[in-house]
JSON list of C-alpha atoms in Angstrom, two decimals:
[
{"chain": "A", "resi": 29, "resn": "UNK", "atom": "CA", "xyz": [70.42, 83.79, 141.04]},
{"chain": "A", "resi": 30, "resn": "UNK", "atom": "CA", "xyz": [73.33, 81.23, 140.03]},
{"chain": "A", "resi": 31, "resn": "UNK", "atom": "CA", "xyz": [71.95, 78.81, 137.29]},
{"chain": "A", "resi": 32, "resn": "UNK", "atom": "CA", "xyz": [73.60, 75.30, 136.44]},
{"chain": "A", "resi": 33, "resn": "UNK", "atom": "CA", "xyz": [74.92, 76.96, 133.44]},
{"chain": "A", "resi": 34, "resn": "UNK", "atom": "CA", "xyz": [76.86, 79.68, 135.69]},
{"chain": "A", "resi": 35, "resn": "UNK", "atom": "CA", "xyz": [79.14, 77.48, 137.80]},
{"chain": "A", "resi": 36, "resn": "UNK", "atom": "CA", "xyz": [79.66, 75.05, 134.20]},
{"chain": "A", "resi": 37, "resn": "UNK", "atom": "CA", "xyz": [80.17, 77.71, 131.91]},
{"chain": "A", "resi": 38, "resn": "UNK", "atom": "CA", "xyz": [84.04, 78.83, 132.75]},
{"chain": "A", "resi": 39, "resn": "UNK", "atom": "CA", "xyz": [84.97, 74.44, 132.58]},
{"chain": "A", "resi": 40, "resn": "UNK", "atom": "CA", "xyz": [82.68, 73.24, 129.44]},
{"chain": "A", "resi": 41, "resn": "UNK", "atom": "CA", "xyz": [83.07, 75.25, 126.30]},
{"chain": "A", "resi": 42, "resn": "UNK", "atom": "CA", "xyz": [80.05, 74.93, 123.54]},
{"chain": "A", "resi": 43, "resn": "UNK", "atom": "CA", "xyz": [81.41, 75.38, 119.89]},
{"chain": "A", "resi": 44, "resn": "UNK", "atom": "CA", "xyz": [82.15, 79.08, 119.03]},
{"chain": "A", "resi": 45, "resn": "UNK", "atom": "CA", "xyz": [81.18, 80.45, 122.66]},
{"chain": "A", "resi": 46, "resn": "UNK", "atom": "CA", "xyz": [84.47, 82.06, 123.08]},
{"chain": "A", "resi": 47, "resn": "UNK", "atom": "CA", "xyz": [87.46, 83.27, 121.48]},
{"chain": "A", "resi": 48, "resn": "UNK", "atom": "CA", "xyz": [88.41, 81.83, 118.20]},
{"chain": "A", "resi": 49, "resn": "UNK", "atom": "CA", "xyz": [91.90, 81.30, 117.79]},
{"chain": "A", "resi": 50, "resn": "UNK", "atom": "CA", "xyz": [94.66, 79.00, 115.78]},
{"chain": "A", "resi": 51, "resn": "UNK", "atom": "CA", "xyz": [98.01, 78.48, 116.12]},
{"chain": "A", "resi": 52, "resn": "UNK", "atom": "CA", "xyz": [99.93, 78.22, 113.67]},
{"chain": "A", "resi": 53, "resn": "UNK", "atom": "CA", "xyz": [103.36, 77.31, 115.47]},
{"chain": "A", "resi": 54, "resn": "UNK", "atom": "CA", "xyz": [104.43, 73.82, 114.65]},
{"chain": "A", "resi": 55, "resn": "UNK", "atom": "CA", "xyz": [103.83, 71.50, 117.71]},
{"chain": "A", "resi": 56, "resn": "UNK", "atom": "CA", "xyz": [106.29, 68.94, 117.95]},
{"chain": "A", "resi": 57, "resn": "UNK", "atom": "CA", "xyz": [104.01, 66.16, 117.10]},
{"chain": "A", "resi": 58, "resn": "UNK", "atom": "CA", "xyz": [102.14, 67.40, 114.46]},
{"chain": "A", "resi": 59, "resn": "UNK", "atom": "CA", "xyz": [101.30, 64.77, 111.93]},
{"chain": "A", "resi": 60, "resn": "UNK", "atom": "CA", "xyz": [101.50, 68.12, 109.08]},
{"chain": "A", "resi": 61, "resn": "UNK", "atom": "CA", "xyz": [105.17, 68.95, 109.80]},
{"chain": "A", "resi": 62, "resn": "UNK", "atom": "CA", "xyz": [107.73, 67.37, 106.78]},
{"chain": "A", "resi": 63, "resn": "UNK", "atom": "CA", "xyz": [111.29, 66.26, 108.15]},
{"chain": "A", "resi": 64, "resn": "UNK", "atom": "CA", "xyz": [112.15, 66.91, 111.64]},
{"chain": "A", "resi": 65, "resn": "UNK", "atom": "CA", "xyz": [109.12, 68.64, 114.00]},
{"chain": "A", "resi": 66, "resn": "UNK", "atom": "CA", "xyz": [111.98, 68.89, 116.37]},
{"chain": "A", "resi": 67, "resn": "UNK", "atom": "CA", "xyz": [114.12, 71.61, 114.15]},
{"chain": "A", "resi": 68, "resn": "UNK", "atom": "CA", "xyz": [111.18, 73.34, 113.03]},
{"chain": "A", "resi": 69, "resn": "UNK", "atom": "CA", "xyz": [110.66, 74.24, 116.49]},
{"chain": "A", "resi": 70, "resn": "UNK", "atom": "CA", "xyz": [114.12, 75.22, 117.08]},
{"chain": "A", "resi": 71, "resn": "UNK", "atom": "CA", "xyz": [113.86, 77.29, 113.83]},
{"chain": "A", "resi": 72, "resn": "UNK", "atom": "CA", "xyz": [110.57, 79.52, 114.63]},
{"chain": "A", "resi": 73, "resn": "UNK", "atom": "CA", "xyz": [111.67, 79.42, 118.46]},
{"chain": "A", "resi": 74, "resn": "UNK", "atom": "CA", "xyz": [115.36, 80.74, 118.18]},
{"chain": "A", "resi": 75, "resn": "UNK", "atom": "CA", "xyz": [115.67, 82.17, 114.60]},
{"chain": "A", "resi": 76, "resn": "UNK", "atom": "CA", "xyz": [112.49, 83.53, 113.21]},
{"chain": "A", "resi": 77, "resn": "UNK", "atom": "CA", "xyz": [109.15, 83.53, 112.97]},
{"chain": "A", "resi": 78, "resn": "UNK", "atom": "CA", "xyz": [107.05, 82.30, 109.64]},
{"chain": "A", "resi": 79, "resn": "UNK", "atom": "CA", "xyz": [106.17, 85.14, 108.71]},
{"chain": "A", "resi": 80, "resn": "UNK", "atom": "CA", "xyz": [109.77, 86.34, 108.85]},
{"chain": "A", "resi": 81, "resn": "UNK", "atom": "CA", "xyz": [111.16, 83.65, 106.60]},
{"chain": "A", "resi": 82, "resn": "UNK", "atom": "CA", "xyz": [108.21, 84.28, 104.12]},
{"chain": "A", "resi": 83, "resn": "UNK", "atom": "CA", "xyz": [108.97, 87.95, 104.16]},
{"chain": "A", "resi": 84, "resn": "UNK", "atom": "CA", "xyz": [112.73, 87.84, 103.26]},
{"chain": "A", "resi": 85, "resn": "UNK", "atom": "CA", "xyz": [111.31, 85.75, 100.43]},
{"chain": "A", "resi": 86, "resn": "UNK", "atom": "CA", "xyz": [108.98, 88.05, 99.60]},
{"chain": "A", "resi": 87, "resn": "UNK", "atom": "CA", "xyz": [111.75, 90.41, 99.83]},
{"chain": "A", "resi": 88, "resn": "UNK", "atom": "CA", "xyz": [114.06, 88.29, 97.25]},
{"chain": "A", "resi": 89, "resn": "UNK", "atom": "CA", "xyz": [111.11, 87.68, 95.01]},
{"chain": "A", "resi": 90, "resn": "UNK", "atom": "CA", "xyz": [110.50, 91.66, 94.49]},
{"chain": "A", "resi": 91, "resn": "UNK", "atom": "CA", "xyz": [114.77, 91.99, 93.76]},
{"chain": "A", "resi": 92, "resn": "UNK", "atom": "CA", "xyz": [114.71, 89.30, 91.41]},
{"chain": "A", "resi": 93, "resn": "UNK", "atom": "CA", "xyz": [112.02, 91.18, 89.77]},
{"chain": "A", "resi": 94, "resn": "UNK", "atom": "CA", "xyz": [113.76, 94.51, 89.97]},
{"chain": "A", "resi": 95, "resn": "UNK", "atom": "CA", "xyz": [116.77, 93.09, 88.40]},
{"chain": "A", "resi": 96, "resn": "UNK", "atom": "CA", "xyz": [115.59, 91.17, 85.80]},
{"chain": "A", "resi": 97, "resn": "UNK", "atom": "CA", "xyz": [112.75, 93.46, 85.00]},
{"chain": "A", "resi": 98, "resn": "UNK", "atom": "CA", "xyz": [109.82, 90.57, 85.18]},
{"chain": "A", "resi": 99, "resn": "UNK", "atom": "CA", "xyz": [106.39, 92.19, 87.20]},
{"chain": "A", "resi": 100, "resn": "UNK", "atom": "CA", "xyz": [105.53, 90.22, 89.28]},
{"chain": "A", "resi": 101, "resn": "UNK", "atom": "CA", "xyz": [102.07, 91.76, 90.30]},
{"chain": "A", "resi": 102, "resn": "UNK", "atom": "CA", "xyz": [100.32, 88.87, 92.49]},
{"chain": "A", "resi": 103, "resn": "UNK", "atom": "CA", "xyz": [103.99, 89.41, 94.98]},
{"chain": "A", "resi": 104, "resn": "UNK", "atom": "CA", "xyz": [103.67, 93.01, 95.00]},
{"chain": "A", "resi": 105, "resn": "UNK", "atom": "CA", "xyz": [99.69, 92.97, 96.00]},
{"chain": "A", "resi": 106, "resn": "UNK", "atom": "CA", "xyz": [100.62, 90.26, 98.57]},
{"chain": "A", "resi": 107, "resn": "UNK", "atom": "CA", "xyz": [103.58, 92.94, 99.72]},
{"chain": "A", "resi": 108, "resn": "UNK", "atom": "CA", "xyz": [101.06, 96.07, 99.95]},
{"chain": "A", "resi": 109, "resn": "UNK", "atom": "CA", "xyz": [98.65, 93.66, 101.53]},
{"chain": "A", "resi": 110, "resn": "UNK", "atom": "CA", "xyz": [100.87, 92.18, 104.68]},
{"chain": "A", "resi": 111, "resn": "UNK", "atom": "CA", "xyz": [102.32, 96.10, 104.66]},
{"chain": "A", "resi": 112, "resn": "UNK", "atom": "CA", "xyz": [98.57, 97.25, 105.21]},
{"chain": "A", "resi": 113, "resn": "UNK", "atom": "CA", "xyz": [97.85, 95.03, 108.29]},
{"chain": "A", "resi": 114, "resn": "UNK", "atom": "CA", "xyz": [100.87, 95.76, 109.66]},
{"chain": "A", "resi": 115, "resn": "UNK", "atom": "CA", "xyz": [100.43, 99.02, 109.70]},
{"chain": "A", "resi": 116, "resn": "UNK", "atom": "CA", "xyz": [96.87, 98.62, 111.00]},
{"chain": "A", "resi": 117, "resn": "UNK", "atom": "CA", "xyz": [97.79, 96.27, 114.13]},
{"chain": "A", "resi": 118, "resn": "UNK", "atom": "CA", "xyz": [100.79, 99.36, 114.58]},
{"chain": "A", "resi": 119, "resn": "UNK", "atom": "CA", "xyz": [97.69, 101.67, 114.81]},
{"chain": "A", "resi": 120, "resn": "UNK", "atom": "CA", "xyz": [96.04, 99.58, 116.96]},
{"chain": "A", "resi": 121, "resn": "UNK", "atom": "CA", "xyz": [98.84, 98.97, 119.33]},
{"chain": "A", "resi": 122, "resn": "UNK", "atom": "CA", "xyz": [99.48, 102.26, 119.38]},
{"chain": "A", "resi": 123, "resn": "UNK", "atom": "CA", "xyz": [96.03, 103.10, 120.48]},
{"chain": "A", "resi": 124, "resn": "UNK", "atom": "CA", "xyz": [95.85, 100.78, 123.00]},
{"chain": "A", "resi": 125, "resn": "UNK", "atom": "CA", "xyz": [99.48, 101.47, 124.61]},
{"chain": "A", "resi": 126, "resn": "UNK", "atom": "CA", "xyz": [97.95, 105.59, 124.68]},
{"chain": "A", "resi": 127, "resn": "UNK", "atom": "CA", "xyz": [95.18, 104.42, 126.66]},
{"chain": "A", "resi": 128, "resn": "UNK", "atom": "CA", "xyz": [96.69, 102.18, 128.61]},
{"chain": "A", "resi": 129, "resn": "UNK", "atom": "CA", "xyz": [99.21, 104.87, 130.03]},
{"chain": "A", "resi": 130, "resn": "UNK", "atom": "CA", "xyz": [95.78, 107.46, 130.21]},
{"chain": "A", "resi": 131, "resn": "UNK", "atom": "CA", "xyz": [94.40, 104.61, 132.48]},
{"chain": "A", "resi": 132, "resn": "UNK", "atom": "CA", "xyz": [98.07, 104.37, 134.50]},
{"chain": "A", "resi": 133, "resn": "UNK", "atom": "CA", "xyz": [98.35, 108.13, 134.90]},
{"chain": "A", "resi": 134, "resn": "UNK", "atom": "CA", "xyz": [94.58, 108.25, 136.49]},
{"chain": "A", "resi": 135, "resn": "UNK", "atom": "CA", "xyz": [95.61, 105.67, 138.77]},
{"chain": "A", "resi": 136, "resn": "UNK", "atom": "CA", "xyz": [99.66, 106.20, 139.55]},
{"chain": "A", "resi": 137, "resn": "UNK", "atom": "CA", "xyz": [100.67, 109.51, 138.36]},
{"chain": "A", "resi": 138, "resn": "UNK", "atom": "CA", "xyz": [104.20, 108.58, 139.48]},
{"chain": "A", "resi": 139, "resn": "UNK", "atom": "CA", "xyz": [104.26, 104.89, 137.74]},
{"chain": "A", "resi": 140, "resn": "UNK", "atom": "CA", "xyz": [102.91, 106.89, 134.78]},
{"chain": "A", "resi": 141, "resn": "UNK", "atom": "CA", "xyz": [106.01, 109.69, 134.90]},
{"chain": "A", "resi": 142, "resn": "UNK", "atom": "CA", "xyz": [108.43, 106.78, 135.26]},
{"chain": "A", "resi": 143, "resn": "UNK", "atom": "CA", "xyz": [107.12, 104.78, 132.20]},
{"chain": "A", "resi": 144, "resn": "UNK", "atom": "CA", "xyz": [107.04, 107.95, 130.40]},
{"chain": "A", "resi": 145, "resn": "UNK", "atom": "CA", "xyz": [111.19, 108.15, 130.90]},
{"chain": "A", "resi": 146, "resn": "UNK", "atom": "CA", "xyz": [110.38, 111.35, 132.52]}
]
């Protein structure tokens, strides 16, 4: 038996009913964005992604400390911490691209053999 709530429930969202998600992409209008919305856009669209740019700095940050022998301990953690996820969502992924091609092979042996390369 359809209620009211059935046929509203996929248009009118209450507060934390379904996935929670931010972007963090610049929009071109955002009232947070210094300087020109317009070329950070450009920047994350065509050149690199935030956490990109804030990993090459990371990056410089840990050979400046190498050269000049100066710890830096609150970089490194920050390092080992991004490296950790990382190599968690690779796990992840990983997983899920396995079962995905399980699910593909039950299904269309032949679309599995050719996504295999073999």
């Amino acid at each position: 038996m359809l209620t009211p709530f059935d046929i509203w429930s996929t248009v009118i969202r209450a507060p934390f009913s379904g996935d929670v998600t931010q972007e963090i992409t610049p929009s071109f209008l955002s009232p947070e964005i210094k300087g020109s919305p317009a070329i950070e856009e450009r920047v994350v669209r065509e050149v690199a992604s935030y956490g990109t740019q804030l990993g090459k700095v990371l990056e410089a940050l840990q050979a400046l400390s190498a050269a000049t022998d100066t710890p830096l301990p609150e970089i490194d953690a920050l390092v080992e911490q991004v490296e950790a996820v990382k190599a968690d969502a690779t796990e992840a992924l990983r997983a899920e691209a396995e079962a995905a091609l399980k699910r593909l092979k039950a299904v269309d042996e032949d679309g599995w053999r050719e996504v295999k390369g073999g």
